[in-house]
Tab-separated table of C-alpha atoms in Angstrom:
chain	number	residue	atom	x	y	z
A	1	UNK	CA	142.648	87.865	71.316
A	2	UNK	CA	143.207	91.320	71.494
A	3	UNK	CA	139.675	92.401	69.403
A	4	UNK	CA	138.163	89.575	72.312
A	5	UNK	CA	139.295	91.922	75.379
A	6	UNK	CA	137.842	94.976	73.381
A	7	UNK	CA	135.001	93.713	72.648
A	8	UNK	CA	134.664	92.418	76.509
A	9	UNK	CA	135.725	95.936	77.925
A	10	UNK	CA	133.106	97.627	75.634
A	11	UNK	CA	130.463	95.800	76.985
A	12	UNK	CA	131.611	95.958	80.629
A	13	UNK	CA	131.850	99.741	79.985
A	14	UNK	CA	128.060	100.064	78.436
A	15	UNK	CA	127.256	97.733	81.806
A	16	UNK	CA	128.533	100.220	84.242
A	17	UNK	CA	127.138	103.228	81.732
A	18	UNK	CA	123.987	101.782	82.225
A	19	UNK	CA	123.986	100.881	86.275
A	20	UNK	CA	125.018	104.417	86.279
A	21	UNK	CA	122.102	105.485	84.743
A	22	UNK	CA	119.350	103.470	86.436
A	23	UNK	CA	120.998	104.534	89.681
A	24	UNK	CA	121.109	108.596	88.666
A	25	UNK	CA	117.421	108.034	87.441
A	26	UNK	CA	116.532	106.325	90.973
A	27	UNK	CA	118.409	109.118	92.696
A	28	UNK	CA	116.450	112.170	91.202
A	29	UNK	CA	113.027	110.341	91.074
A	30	UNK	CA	113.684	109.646	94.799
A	31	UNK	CA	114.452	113.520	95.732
A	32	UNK	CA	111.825	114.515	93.353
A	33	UNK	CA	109.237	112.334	95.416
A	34	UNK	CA	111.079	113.295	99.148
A	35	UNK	CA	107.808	115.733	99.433
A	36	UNK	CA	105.254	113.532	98.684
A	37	UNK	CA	103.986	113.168	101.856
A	38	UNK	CA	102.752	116.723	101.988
A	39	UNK	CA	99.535	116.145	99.976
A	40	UNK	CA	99.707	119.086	97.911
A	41	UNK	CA	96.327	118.469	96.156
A	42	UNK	CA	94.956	116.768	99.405
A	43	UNK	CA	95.650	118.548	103.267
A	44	UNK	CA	97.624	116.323	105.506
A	45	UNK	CA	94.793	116.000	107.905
A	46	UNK	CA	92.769	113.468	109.683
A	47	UNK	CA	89.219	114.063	109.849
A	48	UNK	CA	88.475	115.688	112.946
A	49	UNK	CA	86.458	113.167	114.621
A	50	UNK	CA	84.329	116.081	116.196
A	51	UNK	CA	83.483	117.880	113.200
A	52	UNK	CA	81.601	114.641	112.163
A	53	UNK	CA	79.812	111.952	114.746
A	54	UNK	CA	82.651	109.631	115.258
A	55	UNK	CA	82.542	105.972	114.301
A	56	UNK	CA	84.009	103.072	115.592
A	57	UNK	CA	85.367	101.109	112.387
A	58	UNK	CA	86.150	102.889	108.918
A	59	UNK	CA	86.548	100.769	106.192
A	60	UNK	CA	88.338	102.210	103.176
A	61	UNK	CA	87.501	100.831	99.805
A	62	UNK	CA	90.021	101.733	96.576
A	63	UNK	CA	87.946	101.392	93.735
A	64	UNK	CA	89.786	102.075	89.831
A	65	UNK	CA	87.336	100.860	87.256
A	66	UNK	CA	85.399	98.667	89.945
A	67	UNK	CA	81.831	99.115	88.701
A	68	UNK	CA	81.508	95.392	87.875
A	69	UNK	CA	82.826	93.965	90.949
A	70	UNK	CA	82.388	96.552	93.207
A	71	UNK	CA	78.731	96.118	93.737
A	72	UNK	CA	78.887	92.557	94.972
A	73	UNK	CA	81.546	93.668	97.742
A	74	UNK	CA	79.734	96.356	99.232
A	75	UNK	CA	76.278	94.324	99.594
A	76	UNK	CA	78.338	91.676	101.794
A	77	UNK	CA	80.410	94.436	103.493
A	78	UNK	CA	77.008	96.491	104.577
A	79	UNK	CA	74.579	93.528	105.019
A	80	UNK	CA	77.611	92.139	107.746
A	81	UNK	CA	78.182	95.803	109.041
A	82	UNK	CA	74.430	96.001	109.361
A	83	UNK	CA	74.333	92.570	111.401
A	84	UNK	CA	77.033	93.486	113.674
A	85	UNK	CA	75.130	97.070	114.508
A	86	UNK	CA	71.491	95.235	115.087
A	87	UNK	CA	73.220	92.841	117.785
A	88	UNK	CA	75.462	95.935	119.012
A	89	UNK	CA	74.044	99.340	119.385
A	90	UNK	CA	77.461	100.415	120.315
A	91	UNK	CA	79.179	99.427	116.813
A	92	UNK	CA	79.114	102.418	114.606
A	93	UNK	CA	80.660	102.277	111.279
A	94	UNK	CA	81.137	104.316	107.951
A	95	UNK	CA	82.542	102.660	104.344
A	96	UNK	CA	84.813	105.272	102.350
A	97	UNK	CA	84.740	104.480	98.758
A	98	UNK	CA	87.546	106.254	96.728
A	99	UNK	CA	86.971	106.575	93.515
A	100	UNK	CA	90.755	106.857	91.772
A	101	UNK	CA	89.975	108.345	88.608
A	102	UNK	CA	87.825	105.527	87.132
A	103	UNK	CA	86.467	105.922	83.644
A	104	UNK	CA	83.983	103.160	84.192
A	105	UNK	CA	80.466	103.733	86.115
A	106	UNK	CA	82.574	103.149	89.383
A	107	UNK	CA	81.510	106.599	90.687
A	108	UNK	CA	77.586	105.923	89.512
A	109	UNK	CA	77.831	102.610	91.892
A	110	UNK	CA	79.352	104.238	94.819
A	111	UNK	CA	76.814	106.914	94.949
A	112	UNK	CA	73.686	104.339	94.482
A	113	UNK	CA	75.280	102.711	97.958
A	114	UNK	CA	74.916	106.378	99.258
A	115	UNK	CA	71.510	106.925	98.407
A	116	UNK	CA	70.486	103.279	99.749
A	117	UNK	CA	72.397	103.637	103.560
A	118	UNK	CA	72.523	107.608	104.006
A	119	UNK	CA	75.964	109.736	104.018
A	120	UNK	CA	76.547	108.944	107.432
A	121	UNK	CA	77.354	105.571	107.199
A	122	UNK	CA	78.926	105.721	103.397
A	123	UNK	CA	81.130	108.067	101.916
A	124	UNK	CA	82.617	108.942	98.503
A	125	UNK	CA	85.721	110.598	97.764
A	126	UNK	CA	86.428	111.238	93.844
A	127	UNK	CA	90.048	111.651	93.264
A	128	UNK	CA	89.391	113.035	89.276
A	129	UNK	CA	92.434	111.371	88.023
A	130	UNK	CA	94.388	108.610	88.784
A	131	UNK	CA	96.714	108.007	91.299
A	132	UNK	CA	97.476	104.707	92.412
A	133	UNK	CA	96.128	102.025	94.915
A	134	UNK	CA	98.184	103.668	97.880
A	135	UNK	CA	97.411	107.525	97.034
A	136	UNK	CA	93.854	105.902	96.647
A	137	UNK	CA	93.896	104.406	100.395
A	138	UNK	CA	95.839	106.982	102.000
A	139	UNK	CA	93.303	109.635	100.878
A	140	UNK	CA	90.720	107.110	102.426
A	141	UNK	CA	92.609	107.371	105.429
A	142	UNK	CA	93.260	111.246	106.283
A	143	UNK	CA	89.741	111.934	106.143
A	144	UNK	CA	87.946	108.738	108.036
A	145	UNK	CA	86.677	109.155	111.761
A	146	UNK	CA	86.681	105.801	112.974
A	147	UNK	CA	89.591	104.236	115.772
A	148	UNK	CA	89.793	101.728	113.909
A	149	UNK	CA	90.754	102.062	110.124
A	150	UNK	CA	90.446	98.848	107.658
A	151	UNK	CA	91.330	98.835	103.993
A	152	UNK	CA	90.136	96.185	101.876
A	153	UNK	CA	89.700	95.503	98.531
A	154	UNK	CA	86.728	96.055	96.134
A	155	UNK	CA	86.730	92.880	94.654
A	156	UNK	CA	85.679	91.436	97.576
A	157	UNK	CA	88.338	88.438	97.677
A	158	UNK	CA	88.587	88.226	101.526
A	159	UNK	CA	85.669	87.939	103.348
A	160	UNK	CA	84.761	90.769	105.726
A	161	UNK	CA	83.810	89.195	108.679
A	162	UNK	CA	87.690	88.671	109.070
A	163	UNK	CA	87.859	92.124	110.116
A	164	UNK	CA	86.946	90.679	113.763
A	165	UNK	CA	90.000	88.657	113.900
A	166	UNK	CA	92.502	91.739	112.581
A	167	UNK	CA	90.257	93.603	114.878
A	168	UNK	CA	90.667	91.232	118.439
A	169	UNK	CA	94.333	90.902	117.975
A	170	UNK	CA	94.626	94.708	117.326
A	171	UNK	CA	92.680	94.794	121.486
A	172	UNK	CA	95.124	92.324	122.843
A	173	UNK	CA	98.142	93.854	121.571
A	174	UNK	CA	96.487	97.259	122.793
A	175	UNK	CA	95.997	96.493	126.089
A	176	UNK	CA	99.144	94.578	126.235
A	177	UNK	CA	100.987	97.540	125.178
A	178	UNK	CA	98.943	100.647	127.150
A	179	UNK	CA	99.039	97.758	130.204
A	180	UNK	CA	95.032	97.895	130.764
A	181	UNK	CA	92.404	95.954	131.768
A	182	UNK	CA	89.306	95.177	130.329
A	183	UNK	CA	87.558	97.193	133.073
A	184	UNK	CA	90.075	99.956	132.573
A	185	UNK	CA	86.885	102.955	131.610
A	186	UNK	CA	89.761	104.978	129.988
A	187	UNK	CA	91.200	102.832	127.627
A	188	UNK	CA	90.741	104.056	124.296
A	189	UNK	CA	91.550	101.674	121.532
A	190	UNK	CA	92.316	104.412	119.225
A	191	UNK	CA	94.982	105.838	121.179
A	192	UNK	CA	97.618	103.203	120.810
A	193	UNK	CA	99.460	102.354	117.755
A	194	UNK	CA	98.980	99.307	116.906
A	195	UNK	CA	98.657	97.610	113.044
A	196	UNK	CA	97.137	94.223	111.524
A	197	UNK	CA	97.716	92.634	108.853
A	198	UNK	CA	96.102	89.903	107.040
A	199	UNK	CA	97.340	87.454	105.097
A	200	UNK	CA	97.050	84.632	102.666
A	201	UNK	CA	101.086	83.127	103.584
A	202	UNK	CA	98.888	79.977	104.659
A	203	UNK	CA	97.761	79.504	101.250
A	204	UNK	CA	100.970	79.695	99.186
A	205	UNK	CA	101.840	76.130	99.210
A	206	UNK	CA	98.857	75.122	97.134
A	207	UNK	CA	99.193	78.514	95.029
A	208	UNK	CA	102.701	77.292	94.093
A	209	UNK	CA	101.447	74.466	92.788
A	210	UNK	CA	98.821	76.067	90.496
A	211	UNK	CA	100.839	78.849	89.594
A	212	UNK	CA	103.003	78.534	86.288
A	213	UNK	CA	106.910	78.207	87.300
A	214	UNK	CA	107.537	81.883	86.112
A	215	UNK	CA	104.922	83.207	88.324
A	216	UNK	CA	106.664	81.549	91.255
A	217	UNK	CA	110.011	82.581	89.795
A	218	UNK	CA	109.071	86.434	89.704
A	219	UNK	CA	107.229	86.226	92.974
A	220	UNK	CA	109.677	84.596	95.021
A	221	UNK	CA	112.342	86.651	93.693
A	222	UNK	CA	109.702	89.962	94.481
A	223	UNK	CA	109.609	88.073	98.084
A	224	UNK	CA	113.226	88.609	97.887
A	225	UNK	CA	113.558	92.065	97.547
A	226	UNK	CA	110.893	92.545	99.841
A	227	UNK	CA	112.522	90.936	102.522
A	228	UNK	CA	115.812	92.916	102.150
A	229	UNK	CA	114.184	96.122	101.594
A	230	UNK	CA	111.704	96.307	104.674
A	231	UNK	CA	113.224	93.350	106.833
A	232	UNK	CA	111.465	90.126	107.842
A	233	UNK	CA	108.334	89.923	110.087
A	234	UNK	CA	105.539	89.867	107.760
A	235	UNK	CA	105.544	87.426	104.846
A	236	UNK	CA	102.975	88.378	103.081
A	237	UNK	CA	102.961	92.169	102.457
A	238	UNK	CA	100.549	92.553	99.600
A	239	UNK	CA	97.841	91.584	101.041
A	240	UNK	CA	94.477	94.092	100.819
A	241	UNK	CA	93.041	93.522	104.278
A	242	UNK	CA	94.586	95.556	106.906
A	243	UNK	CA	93.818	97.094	110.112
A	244	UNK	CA	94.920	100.012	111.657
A	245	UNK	CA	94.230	101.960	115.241
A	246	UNK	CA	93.690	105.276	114.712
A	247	UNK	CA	97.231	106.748	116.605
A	248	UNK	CA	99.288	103.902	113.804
A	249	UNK	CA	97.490	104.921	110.690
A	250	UNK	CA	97.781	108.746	111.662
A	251	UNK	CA	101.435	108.419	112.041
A	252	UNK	CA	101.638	106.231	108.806
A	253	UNK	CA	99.688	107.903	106.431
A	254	UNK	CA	100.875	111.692	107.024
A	255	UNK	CA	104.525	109.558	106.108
A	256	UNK	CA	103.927	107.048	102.921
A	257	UNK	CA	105.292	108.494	99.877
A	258	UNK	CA	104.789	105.510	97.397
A	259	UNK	CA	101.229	105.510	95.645
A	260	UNK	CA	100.948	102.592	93.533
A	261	UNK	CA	101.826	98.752	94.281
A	262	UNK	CA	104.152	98.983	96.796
A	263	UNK	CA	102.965	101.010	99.408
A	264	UNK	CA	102.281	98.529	101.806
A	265	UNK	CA	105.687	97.308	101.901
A	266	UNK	CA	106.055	101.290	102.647
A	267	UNK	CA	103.844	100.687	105.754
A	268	UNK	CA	105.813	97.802	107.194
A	269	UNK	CA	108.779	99.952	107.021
A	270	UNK	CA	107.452	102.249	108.841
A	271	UNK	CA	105.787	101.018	111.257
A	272	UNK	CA	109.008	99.401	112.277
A	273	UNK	CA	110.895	102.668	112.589
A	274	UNK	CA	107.727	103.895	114.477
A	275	UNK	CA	108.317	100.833	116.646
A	276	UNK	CA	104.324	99.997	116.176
A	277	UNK	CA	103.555	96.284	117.216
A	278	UNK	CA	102.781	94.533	113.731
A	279	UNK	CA	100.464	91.302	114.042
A	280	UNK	CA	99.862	89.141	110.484
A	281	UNK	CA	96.744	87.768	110.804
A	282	UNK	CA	95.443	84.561	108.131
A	283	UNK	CA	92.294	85.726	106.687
A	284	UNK	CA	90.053	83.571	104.002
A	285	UNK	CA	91.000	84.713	100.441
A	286	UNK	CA	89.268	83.763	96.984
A	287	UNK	CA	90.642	84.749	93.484
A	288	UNK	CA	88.540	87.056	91.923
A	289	UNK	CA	88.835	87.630	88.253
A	290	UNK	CA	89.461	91.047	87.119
A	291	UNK	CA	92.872	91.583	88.998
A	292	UNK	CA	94.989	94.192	88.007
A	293	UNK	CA	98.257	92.843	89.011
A	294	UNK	CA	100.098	90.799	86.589
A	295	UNK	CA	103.895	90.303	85.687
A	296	UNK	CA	104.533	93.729	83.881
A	297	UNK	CA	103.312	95.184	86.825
A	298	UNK	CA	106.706	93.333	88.532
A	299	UNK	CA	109.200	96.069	87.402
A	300	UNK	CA	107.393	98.554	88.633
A	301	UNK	CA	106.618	97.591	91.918
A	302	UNK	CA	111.036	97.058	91.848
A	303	UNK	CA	111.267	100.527	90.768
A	304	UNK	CA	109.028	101.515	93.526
A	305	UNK	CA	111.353	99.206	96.206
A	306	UNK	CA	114.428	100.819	94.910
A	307	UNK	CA	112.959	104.504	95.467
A	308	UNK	CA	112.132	103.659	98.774
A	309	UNK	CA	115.338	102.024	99.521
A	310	UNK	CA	117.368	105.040	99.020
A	311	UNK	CA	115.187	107.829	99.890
A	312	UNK	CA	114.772	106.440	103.182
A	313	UNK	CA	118.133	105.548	103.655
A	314	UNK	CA	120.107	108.613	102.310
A	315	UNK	CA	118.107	110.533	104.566
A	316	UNK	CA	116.161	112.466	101.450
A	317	UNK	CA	113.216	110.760	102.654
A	318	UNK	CA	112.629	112.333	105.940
A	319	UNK	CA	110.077	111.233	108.849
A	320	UNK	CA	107.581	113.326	109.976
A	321	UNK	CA	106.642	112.325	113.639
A	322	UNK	CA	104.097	114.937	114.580
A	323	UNK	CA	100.582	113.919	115.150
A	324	UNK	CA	97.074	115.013	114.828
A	325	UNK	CA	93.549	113.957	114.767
């Protein structure tokens, strides 16, 4: 009996030895990270929509080893952004392509797209190494000119003309908010904080049902965390496709610290601390093979949730609430 309740406290002690651990480790990495917001290798700074002709829409494309799928995006992204101008000559628009360190002909691809519409209307930023999906997007970000700002994906899984419904709700909510009128001359859409976010929470029943059961166990309990980490509101965080005014995604960007996976759980944290109105938006979503998420990439995006956790909420994390362009 007496080797049982050695044996017993031995492992409790290696338990706690080892929650120690994981907690010291999540401790420094957070304080080590509390100054990533300052963009060292990247200014801080939103295009200045003067230095450049300003746009209305941005559209920020990620791209890490895309070259396959890539092209097939952007000829459905420019053919509809090409529509949209011919019907409205007041629609301007630019794509961003960031290239994060691909090692593929990703880079070739986005500069063929440059050639074919002109530098004015797409735009390449090479990142030489990479970074992550978020680093990626946020770089996209601090350097676009539109008042509106949409990320999307480059595999092209939800279709772009969904932009227009992120996009509508983003003008209610505006005007609801700045208390405008459609007739109001001096409403500017890119003045008031306001975020959307699409979402594919309208397809999970019948994704639950193709999905193996340890898929659905890992995602649910991801889900989980989630939900106690950045608070209810939006159920489907992960999502690729979402919108920003230009006032929200300055105040956002200059702020998000995480640069992989789970940045955009990041962005609903802070947009509620911000107090920006949050609208999730169903958008059409296909699979597309080729995805680069798959259950290894589970621990990391908990690893990520935990830094955020505490660095926001010891205070190592601080907010900056200064604006710019």
């Amino acid at each position: 009996m007496g080797f049982l309740l050695t044996i017993v406290e031995l492992a409790i002690a290696v338990l706690l030895i080892a929650l120690f651990s994981l907690l010291s480790l999540i401790i420094i990495e957070a304080y080590r990270r509390r100054n990533n917001n300052t963009h060292v290798d990247a200014p801080a700074i939103f295009e200045d929509p003067k230095s450049l002709k300003q746009k209305y829409i941005s559209l920020i494309i990620p791209a890490y080893n895309e070259e396959h799928r890539l092209p097939g995006a952007l000829d459905e992204t420019m053919l509809y952004l090409q529509q949209r101008a011919a019907k409205d000559k007041s629609f301007t628009y630019e794509v961003l392509i960031v290239d994060d360190g691909s090692a593929d002909g990703t880079k070739r691809v986005a500069f063929e797209f440059v050639k074919k519409y002109t530098v004015d209307n797409v735009r390449v930023i090479l990142l030489g190494r990479n970074h992550g999906k978020g680093e990626a997007i946020r770089k996209g970000m601090l350097h676009s000119r539109g008042e509106l700002l949409l990320m999307l994906d480059a595999d092209g899984a939800t279709k772009v003309s969904d932009l227009e419904k992120l996009e509508n709700e983003i003008h209610t909510v505006a005007r609801k908010e700045s208390k405008s009128s459609t007739a109001d001359s001096s409403f500017r859409i890119s003045d008031v904080p306001v975020a959307a976010f699409g979402s594919r929470a309208h397809l999970e029943e019948k994704a639950l049902a193709a999905r193996k059961w340890y898929r659905n166990f890992l995602m649910k309990g991801f889900h989980l965390v989630v939900l106690l980490t950045a608070g209810p509101g939006i159920r489907d965080t992960q999502c690729g496709f979402k919108m920003f005014t230009r006032a929200a995604a300055r105040r956002l960007f200059t702020n998000i610290r995480l640069k992989r996976w789970c940045f955009d759980v990041e962005l609903v944290f802070l947009s509620k601390r911000f107090g920006i109105p949050m609208a999730e938006i169903s958008v059409n979503w296909t699979e597309i093979p080729g995805s680069k998420v798959n259950p290894l990439s589970i621990p990391n995006m908990l690893w990520e949730l935990a830094l955020m956790s505490v660095g926001y909420r010891t205070g190592m994390w601080k907010i900056c609430t200064g604006t710019s362009n």
